[in-house]
Amino acid sequence: MRSASSTAGGLRHALTLVEMLVGMAITLVMMAAVVNLFANISGGVRVRRAAIEMDSTLRQARKQLKRDLAGATCPAVPWQNPESGNGYIEIIEGQWSDSNPSSLVDGDINGANGELDYATSLIPTSQRVDTSTGSVTDGGGLGDYDDILALTVRSSGEPFVGPGQIQNAGGVWVDGATESTEAEVIWYCIENPADGSLGEAGLRTVYRRTLLIAPWIPPITFPNNPAEFFQKYDISAHFDITLNQWVPNTLSDLTKRENRFFRSTASIFPHVLLDKGTGFSVNTTVSANVQRNPADSYSADATVTAITDSFGQVSGYSVQADQGGVYDRLPLINIPGGATAPTARPVMQRLGSNPDSWKIAHVTNGPSPLTYDREGEDVILNDVLAWDVRAFDPSAPLISRNGIVLAPGDFGWQAVVKSASDTSGFDTPATNSDPAPYAWRTVYDGLVGYGAFVDLGWYVNFGERLPVAPSSPIFWGNMDPRSQLASFTPRVYDTWSTHYEADGLDQDNNSIAGLEWRNSVDQGTNGFDDNNQDGVDDASERETSPPYDVPLPALKIIMRSYERDSRQIRETSVTQSF
């Protein structure tokens, strides 16, 4: 006799416990596989999205930079006449380069400028990192960053817009959004300090400051404080000590260096934007005076010290985050001592959510970004590894090693040049400031050609023989001493102004024996042959000179960005022929 459960056409057996467990295990395995698949897909999407966002940001920065260069109002040729109203082009070459990118990777772990934490830093590494020391990076992903590009630009499309002054219905000039088709534009980059106060140490931020050229605006009554003026207004202007007002610039005004962005009324020729100072005691620190408010005296609880180098110039700044006060206005920083005072401008950081509580996070010699209620308005690109402005030198040598062609400024180029064994063709030793006599190697191992985008002064302090070129390189050496810019560490290209030769000032103030004829004023335009050679008012009689008295053939700007989450690097460049 059969049970009811086993009769034909009756109920089937239920699953046993073992069968249920096996089924559940199979289901879990399948679910795990599906979850893992979705995780991989999600991770891939995240990486691709990060790459797309980074590419988009770089593309926008490149587009803006290309538009600015294409709209340059000034020909890239020195000796511009202010009456022509062409404006200017100026390039400032900082002390750092691709082969020596930052004080944060100079190996001096005890230095006041700080050093990367090589065990935890997110900065990409090269293949030479020594992991046996616990390091995950050597900072090899960093490149040049401290170059500055400044020029006057004319927009062929949408006008430039920024805070300035407009006329109200009653005809009174009041603060308001101003438009202009012309602007003074400054591109620069700032590196995050070692203490992480501005973000991941070593990463950089690219800024673009746009100052409208609006000469129809009447003189603006405002204190003689460039930091405060350019924090409030996006107007290209200079302070007139006679009027005691800020006078909006014309393109003619901007041809003259003294009227450009952030020049102080106390500045003297050659009117620099960036000055590292001279005459300090070498390899020491100098306490700074910090002025909380233009009406206050310098405070005693300074939070900043300047670090000098072996040349008696300020090489950097150290900010004591746990000292000093909180600033509700943009502070001024004064570095006492030295034959010339360096420029010292604060980079501010907000304390919590209080809009009026800020501290000094970093100090720079060059331009400083907008802050307080305008924080971030001038930011173009974050998490930058390199910002490099290069000029084309048609006689810069290209040298090949192991199938790789290297140009001046490329990592490894100096080592390759120094390793060249052929010593034939030597002539009288040349100096890096005087390319004549041409005392370079007539035969050179690995030479493949000439012409490259280079840093200004690419040969300075190098000291090795180079292959003879068809013509003298134009940006290889030091600047013309008559520019008087050689006292300031950066090298500069400037379209220069002719008015220095007829302004009634004795710029060269020369008292060298045998050159007494230079003691006069404007001897280059006085109608006499002062030096009794080459005729009346020849070029050698001029009081001043552009730092590099040659046309600028072309520019190349390189931007390299880093995406932290996906750890991807993207590089783009803009080339502009003049």
XYZ file of C-alpha atoms in Angstrom:
578
model
C 0.000 0.000 0.000
C 1.472 3.483 -1.030
C 1.252 6.671 0.868
C -0.844 9.491 -0.470
C 2.236 11.548 -1.211
C 3.694 8.987 -3.573
C 0.590 7.972 -5.496
C 0.503 8.520 -9.248
C -0.813 11.973 -10.032
C -0.499 12.939 -6.335
C 1.684 15.640 -4.665
C 5.466 15.796 -5.418
C 8.274 15.535 -2.878
C 9.270 18.864 -1.162
C 12.944 20.067 -1.382
C 15.226 18.628 1.166
C 17.370 20.876 3.363
C 20.484 19.928 1.427
C 18.856 20.859 -1.863
C 17.807 24.227 -0.451
C 21.312 24.985 0.781
C 22.812 24.062 -2.564
C 20.317 26.278 -4.365
C 21.021 29.181 -2.031
C 24.763 28.757 -2.510
C 24.386 28.838 -6.281
C 22.184 31.928 -6.017
C 24.713 33.713 -3.775
C 27.556 32.884 -6.150
C 25.559 34.280 -9.049
C 24.630 37.394 -7.050
C 28.267 37.929 -6.090
C 29.273 37.650 -9.724
C 26.584 40.150 -10.735
C 27.551 42.564 -7.932
C 31.209 42.303 -8.938
C 30.273 42.884 -12.553
C 28.293 46.001 -11.665
C 31.117 47.194 -9.401
C 33.586 46.851 -12.252
C 31.221 48.618 -14.609
C 30.642 51.365 -12.025
C 34.388 51.757 -11.467
C 34.988 51.954 -15.188
C 32.216 54.508 -15.582
C 33.669 56.548 -12.720
C 37.130 56.514 -14.300
C 35.763 57.423 -17.717
C 33.605 60.167 -16.198
C 36.616 61.579 -14.356
C 38.629 61.483 -17.576
C 35.820 63.203 -19.471
C 35.501 65.923 -16.818
C 39.263 66.495 -16.756
C 39.410 66.583 -20.545
C 36.518 69.046 -20.584
C 38.186 71.327 -18.035
C 41.490 71.226 -19.896
C 39.717 71.856 -23.177
C 37.993 74.944 -21.766
C 41.278 76.261 -20.355
C 43.024 75.629 -23.668
C 40.210 77.324 -25.580
C 40.379 80.417 -23.347
C 44.182 80.623 -23.572
C 44.131 80.207 -27.345
C 41.496 82.940 -27.620
C 43.625 85.312 -25.525
C 46.769 84.682 -27.566
C 44.924 85.061 -30.854
C 43.481 88.380 -29.642
C 46.816 89.916 -28.611
C 46.780 93.610 -29.487
C 50.553 94.032 -29.533
C 52.981 92.733 -32.173
C 55.617 90.499 -30.546
C 58.370 92.980 -31.395
C 60.294 95.163 -28.906
C 60.433 98.960 -28.882
C 56.739 99.737 -29.014
C 55.807 103.396 -29.308
C 53.098 104.268 -26.737
C 51.487 106.591 -29.279
C 50.707 103.554 -31.440
C 48.382 102.227 -28.736
C 49.407 98.597 -29.109
C 49.574 97.580 -25.442
C 52.172 94.958 -24.510
C 53.277 91.343 -24.203
C 55.332 90.267 -21.182
C 56.610 86.817 -20.220
C 58.214 86.217 -16.828
C 60.307 83.050 -16.549
C 60.390 81.845 -12.947
C 63.254 80.050 -11.262
C 61.733 76.548 -11.534
C 61.793 74.249 -14.561
C 60.851 70.710 -15.603
C 64.270 69.470 -14.490
C 64.050 71.368 -11.181
C 60.310 71.785 -10.585
C 59.875 72.865 -6.966
C 61.445 73.492 -3.585
C 59.109 70.740 -2.299
C 61.196 68.093 -4.089
C 64.688 69.512 -3.612
C 65.652 66.822 -1.078
C 66.090 69.318 1.767
C 63.753 67.782 4.362
C 64.913 70.274 6.990
C 64.388 73.321 4.809
C 61.993 76.070 5.865
C 60.149 75.751 2.549
C 59.012 72.240 3.447
C 59.150 68.999 1.487
C 56.655 66.526 0.099
C 55.695 63.621 2.343
C 57.007 60.987 -0.045
C 55.262 58.173 1.869
C 51.737 59.570 1.520
C 51.758 62.207 -1.232
C 49.352 61.858 -4.148
C 51.792 63.486 -6.576
C 52.537 61.067 -9.451
C 55.929 59.431 -9.352
C 58.605 58.635 -11.879
C 60.014 55.152 -12.353
C 63.030 56.029 -10.219
C 61.312 56.110 -6.831
C 63.073 54.125 -4.097
C 60.257 52.103 -2.511
C 62.660 50.501 -0.015
C 62.543 53.755 1.973
C 58.749 53.600 2.243
C 58.262 56.202 -0.467
C 55.348 55.907 -2.863
C 56.436 58.869 -4.993
C 59.428 61.036 -5.758
C 57.337 63.921 -7.069
C 58.514 63.158 -10.598
C 55.155 64.125 -12.083
C 55.736 67.795 -11.264
C 56.995 70.252 -13.865
C 57.610 73.957 -14.317
C 54.863 76.124 -12.819
C 56.005 79.643 -11.916
C 55.944 81.324 -15.332
C 53.708 84.354 -15.896
C 52.086 85.429 -19.152
C 50.676 88.964 -19.336
C 49.342 90.693 -22.422
C 46.683 93.046 -23.715
C 43.838 91.338 -25.561
C 41.037 92.420 -27.866
C 37.932 90.237 -28.007
C 36.347 89.680 -31.405
C 33.253 88.136 -29.832
C 31.664 88.593 -26.435
C 33.051 91.569 -24.463
C 34.971 91.196 -21.226
C 32.815 91.826 -18.151
C 33.840 92.625 -14.592
C 33.208 94.847 -11.570
C 34.022 98.436 -12.370
C 32.057 101.667 -12.613
C 29.059 102.713 -14.714
C 26.922 105.826 -15.008
C 23.526 105.700 -13.351
C 20.401 107.417 -14.641
C 21.505 110.651 -13.002
C 24.871 110.624 -14.746
C 26.783 109.738 -11.574
C 29.527 107.126 -11.791
C 28.837 104.280 -9.376
C 30.145 100.745 -8.862
C 28.672 98.251 -11.303
C 29.361 95.610 -13.944
C 31.487 97.060 -16.736
C 32.004 95.792 -20.289
C 34.902 96.299 -22.670
C 36.213 94.612 -25.809
C 39.790 95.090 -24.565
C 41.488 93.829 -21.420
C 44.805 93.322 -19.708
C 45.055 89.571 -19.060
C 47.465 87.857 -16.652
C 47.921 84.064 -16.514
C 49.864 82.609 -13.586
C 50.074 79.564 -11.325
C 50.454 79.026 -7.557
C 51.701 75.875 -5.834
C 50.093 74.466 -2.676
C 52.577 74.740 0.227
C 53.940 71.749 2.133
C 51.635 72.221 5.136
C 48.562 71.377 3.032
C 46.778 74.605 3.970
C 45.662 75.124 0.365
C 45.162 71.468 -0.516
C 47.351 68.532 -1.513
C 50.952 69.734 -1.190
C 52.667 70.201 -4.533
C 49.558 70.462 -6.679
C 49.055 73.795 -8.381
C 46.217 76.094 -9.465
C 46.212 78.125 -12.675
C 44.656 81.598 -12.446
C 43.600 84.086 -15.093
C 43.098 87.694 -14.062
C 41.183 89.904 -16.488
C 41.361 93.694 -16.098
C 39.127 95.695 -18.387
C 40.651 98.504 -20.440
C 38.002 101.187 -19.993
C 39.544 104.669 -20.382
C 36.094 106.293 -20.597
C 35.674 105.729 -16.838
C 36.776 108.874 -14.982
C 39.491 108.670 -12.293
C 38.369 106.561 -9.341
C 38.766 107.833 -5.788
C 40.266 104.950 -3.821
C 43.229 104.565 -1.424
C 46.686 104.053 -2.905
C 46.630 100.333 -2.156
C 46.945 98.080 -5.241
C 45.988 94.959 -3.275
C 42.660 96.421 -2.196
C 41.967 98.170 -5.509
C 42.418 95.063 -7.649
C 40.480 93.002 -5.124
C 37.480 95.275 -5.647
C 37.746 96.271 -9.323
C 38.536 94.432 -12.550
C 39.747 97.668 -14.106
C 43.236 98.115 -15.551
C 44.389 101.309 -13.849
C 47.383 103.096 -12.361
C 47.534 105.414 -9.367
C 48.216 109.069 -10.171
C 49.924 110.665 -7.184
C 49.063 114.172 -8.470
C 45.339 113.452 -8.677
C 45.480 111.056 -5.711
C 43.152 108.831 -7.735
C 43.230 105.675 -9.840
C 43.253 106.469 -13.557
C 41.914 103.756 -15.914
C 44.530 102.754 -18.489
C 44.510 103.072 -22.242
C 46.468 100.673 -24.463
C 49.045 103.450 -24.775
C 49.391 103.616 -20.982
C 49.938 99.853 -20.800
C 52.837 99.989 -23.250
C 54.703 101.518 -20.309
C 55.715 98.996 -17.638
C 54.969 101.357 -14.743
C 51.219 101.383 -15.514
C 50.612 97.638 -15.648
C 48.913 95.280 -13.210
C 49.944 95.565 -9.550
C 52.764 98.055 -10.062
C 53.222 100.168 -6.984
C 53.502 103.947 -7.228
C 56.709 103.543 -5.237
C 58.236 101.274 -7.875
C 61.224 102.522 -9.809
C 62.588 101.554 -13.190
C 62.334 98.836 -14.487
C 58.964 98.517 -12.675
C 58.704 94.788 -12.000
C 55.671 92.661 -11.194
C 57.791 90.080 -9.390
C 60.830 90.939 -7.270
C 62.793 88.576 -5.030
C 64.774 91.399 -3.438
C 68.530 91.776 -3.123
C 71.121 92.535 -0.471
C 69.920 90.150 2.253
C 72.169 88.045 4.437
C 72.568 84.719 2.690
C 70.836 81.542 3.837
C 68.909 83.079 6.707
C 65.345 83.990 7.637
C 63.832 87.440 8.004
C 60.703 88.136 10.031
C 57.970 89.934 8.120
C 55.739 92.751 9.213
C 52.060 92.118 8.529
C 49.711 95.059 8.187
C 46.130 94.093 9.051
C 44.505 97.172 7.597
C 45.741 100.018 5.434
C 45.079 102.360 8.343
C 46.983 100.252 10.900
C 50.674 100.110 11.657
C 52.497 96.876 11.032
C 51.590 94.366 13.712
C 54.134 92.753 16.000
C 52.712 89.228 15.797
C 53.950 88.562 12.269
C 53.009 85.152 10.914
C 55.442 85.110 7.989
C 59.186 84.688 7.579
C 61.190 85.064 4.378
C 63.884 82.520 3.553
C 66.901 83.812 1.648
C 69.229 81.911 -0.653
C 72.962 81.956 -1.358
C 72.503 85.003 -3.602
C 70.937 87.173 -0.882
C 67.493 86.974 -2.444
C 64.226 85.701 -1.010
C 63.761 82.124 -2.205
C 60.452 81.500 -0.442
C 58.263 82.135 2.582
C 57.291 80.180 5.659
C 53.873 80.799 7.204
C 53.303 79.888 10.849
C 49.706 78.683 10.857
C 49.425 78.629 14.656
C 50.562 82.210 15.163
C 49.360 85.660 14.233
C 45.822 86.830 13.913
C 42.694 86.537 11.816
C 42.292 89.058 9.006
C 39.010 90.595 7.946
C 40.760 92.668 5.262
C 43.490 91.836 2.801
C 46.750 92.269 4.731
C 49.925 93.834 3.413
C 53.254 92.096 3.993
C 56.529 93.972 4.362
C 59.894 92.184 4.339
C 62.368 94.601 5.954
C 66.069 94.753 5.158
C 67.985 94.201 1.946
C 69.036 96.641 -0.701
C 65.676 96.220 -2.449
C 62.504 94.913 -0.873
C 60.874 91.845 -2.442
C 57.270 91.726 -3.476
C 55.335 89.682 -0.921
C 51.641 89.041 -1.493
C 49.341 86.863 0.632
C 47.222 83.914 -0.468
C 44.331 83.774 1.982
C 42.379 80.839 3.418
C 38.906 80.991 4.953
C 38.565 79.900 8.597
C 35.376 77.869 8.921
C 32.147 79.330 7.597
C 32.694 82.877 8.858
C 33.015 85.069 5.742
C 35.082 87.625 7.672
C 37.655 85.251 9.209
C 40.703 84.535 7.071
C 44.322 83.648 7.661
C 47.493 83.857 5.579
C 47.974 80.388 4.104
C 50.784 81.164 1.689
C 52.888 84.059 0.449
C 53.988 84.548 -3.145
C 56.340 86.997 -4.878
C 54.067 87.210 -7.915
C 50.359 87.918 -8.327
C 47.993 86.652 -5.650
C 44.473 85.359 -6.359
C 41.171 87.009 -5.570
C 39.876 86.262 -2.097
C 37.105 87.095 0.405
C 33.802 87.644 -1.405
C 35.473 87.048 -4.796
C 37.252 83.809 -3.928
C 37.578 81.472 -6.909
C 36.464 83.934 -9.592
C 39.886 83.873 -11.267
C 40.496 80.105 -11.060
C 40.969 78.404 -14.430
C 42.363 74.975 -13.561
C 42.830 72.981 -10.340
C 45.102 70.010 -9.545
C 47.744 71.106 -12.026
C 51.129 69.395 -12.296
C 52.736 71.806 -14.759
C 52.194 75.258 -16.263
C 55.056 76.108 -18.602
C 55.430 79.113 -20.921
C 58.081 78.620 -23.618
C 59.410 80.809 -26.422
C 60.601 79.489 -29.768
C 64.358 79.683 -30.331
C 65.230 78.697 -33.920
C 68.827 77.863 -32.984
C 68.231 75.764 -29.862
C 69.979 72.406 -30.442
C 68.059 69.115 -30.540
C 70.029 66.090 -29.357
C 69.077 62.428 -29.738
C 69.826 59.663 -27.259
C 68.446 56.136 -27.446
C 65.925 57.165 -30.053
C 64.562 60.064 -27.997
C 65.037 63.635 -29.205
C 65.615 66.080 -26.362
C 65.439 69.878 -26.418
C 66.656 72.430 -23.849
C 64.401 72.234 -20.813
C 63.490 68.566 -21.295
C 64.291 66.283 -18.396
C 67.648 64.647 -19.077
C 68.780 67.139 -21.723
C 71.556 68.607 -19.572
C 72.843 65.159 -18.646
C 72.944 64.177 -22.329
C 74.831 67.344 -23.267
C 77.348 66.867 -20.481
C 77.943 63.258 -21.498
C 78.893 64.103 -25.073
C 82.468 62.887 -25.471
C 83.600 64.795 -28.542
C 85.694 67.803 -27.481
C 86.843 68.913 -30.920
C 86.105 72.344 -32.275
C 86.706 74.308 -29.063
C 87.579 77.950 -29.456
C 87.976 80.825 -27.026
C 85.780 80.163 -23.950
C 82.452 81.925 -24.207
C 80.315 83.273 -21.395
C 76.621 82.620 -20.967
C 75.868 86.307 -21.454
C 78.039 86.758 -24.551
C 77.559 84.298 -27.390
C 80.416 85.855 -29.384
C 82.997 84.554 -30.093
C 81.045 81.463 -31.053
C 82.977 78.976 -28.954
C 80.797 75.913 -29.138
C 81.524 72.428 -30.438
C 81.731 72.192 -34.195
C 81.229 68.427 -33.987
C 78.661 66.993 -31.631
C 77.485 63.456 -31.001
C 73.723 63.052 -31.307
C 72.891 66.440 -32.844
C 69.797 66.049 -35.036
C 68.718 69.628 -35.688
C 67.850 73.051 -34.366
C 64.732 74.877 -33.241
C 62.686 74.289 -30.105
C 60.337 75.928 -27.633
C 62.538 76.760 -24.643
C 62.584 78.523 -21.304
C 64.061 82.000 -21.432
C 67.749 81.905 -20.548
C 67.930 78.141 -21.111
C 71.732 78.150 -21.144
C 72.293 80.373 -18.093
C 74.273 78.655 -15.307
C 74.703 75.576 -17.479
C 78.351 75.964 -18.460
C 78.694 73.172 -21.042
C 79.799 73.488 -24.657
C 76.935 73.224 -27.133
C 76.861 72.457 -30.848
C 77.451 75.372 -33.165
C 74.197 76.591 -34.701
C 73.667 78.313 -38.065
C 72.896 81.517 -36.155
C 73.142 82.649 -32.563
C 70.299 81.432 -30.294
C 68.078 84.332 -29.303
C 66.908 83.273 -25.817
C 69.887 81.288 -24.566
C 71.688 83.781 -22.314
C 71.153 86.504 -19.788
C 69.104 89.616 -20.437
C 70.565 92.861 -21.741
C 71.954 94.635 -18.645
C 70.452 97.940 -19.791
C 67.007 96.544 -19.036
C 68.140 96.431 -15.374
C 66.000 93.317 -14.955
C 69.033 91.113 -14.331
C 68.913 92.108 -10.657
C 65.622 90.266 -10.356
C 65.971 86.494 -10.552
C 63.276 85.811 -13.191
C 64.127 86.323 -16.856
C 61.692 88.421 -18.810
C 60.607 88.990 -22.391
C 58.959 92.368 -22.874
C 57.842 94.349 -25.902
C 59.239 97.444 -24.133
C 58.450 101.097 -24.635
C 60.324 103.704 -26.634
C 59.341 106.431 -24.172
C 62.162 105.491 -21.782
C 64.543 107.084 -24.313
C 62.765 110.444 -24.233
C 61.184 110.765 -20.780
C 63.655 113.189 -19.240
C 64.935 110.588 -16.765
C 68.432 109.171 -16.493
C 67.607 105.458 -16.350
C 71.161 104.137 -16.686
C 72.767 106.634 -14.258
C 76.131 105.425 -15.495
C 79.326 106.531 -13.752
C 81.763 103.990 -15.220
C 85.158 105.412 -16.150
C 85.442 105.862 -19.895
C 81.666 105.937 -20.345
C 81.056 109.396 -18.917
C 78.949 110.213 -21.962
C 76.280 107.961 -20.438
C 75.840 110.355 -17.509
C 73.563 112.561 -19.594
C 69.794 112.188 -19.936
C 68.180 110.444 -22.909
C 71.448 110.350 -24.833
C 69.940 107.883 -27.299
C 67.595 110.545 -28.679
C 69.485 113.813 -28.122
C 70.668 114.278 -31.713
C 74.377 113.755 -30.942
C 76.850 110.953 -31.592
C 77.676 110.646 -27.879
C 79.955 107.603 -28.170
C 81.591 108.724 -31.438
C 80.721 105.535 -33.284
C 78.006 104.204 -35.590
C 76.487 107.626 -36.143
C 74.005 109.847 -34.309
C 71.710 108.206 -31.750
C 72.604 104.645 -32.713
C 71.204 101.732 -30.699
C 74.300 101.458 -28.483
C 73.680 104.974 -27.119
C 70.272 104.151 -25.657
C 69.848 104.289 -21.898
C 67.666 101.210 -21.778
C 67.030 98.061 -23.761
C 64.448 95.302 -23.845
C 65.741 92.282 -21.920
C 65.816 90.355 -25.215
C 65.936 92.779 -28.140
C 64.554 90.327 -30.704
C 61.111 89.551 -32.111
C 59.263 86.689 -30.449
C 58.652 84.093 -33.188
C 56.116 81.958 -31.316
C 54.906 80.841 -27.911
C 53.969 77.447 -26.525
C 52.123 77.034 -23.232
C 51.952 73.552 -21.701
C 49.333 72.576 -19.108
C 49.429 69.201 -17.350
C 46.561 68.212 -15.053
C 45.971 65.357 -12.596
C 42.748 63.561 -11.649
C 43.202 62.260 -8.109
C 40.551 59.533 -7.887
C 41.403 57.798 -11.141
C 45.069 58.903 -10.964
C 45.040 59.916 -14.587
C 47.265 62.595 -16.132
C 46.293 64.726 -19.094
C 48.477 67.248 -20.924
C 47.552 69.842 -23.488
C 49.379 72.731 -25.104
C 48.639 75.908 -27.012
C 50.982 77.209 -29.706
C 50.711 80.724 -31.091
C 52.851 82.091 -33.909
C 53.468 85.818 -34.020
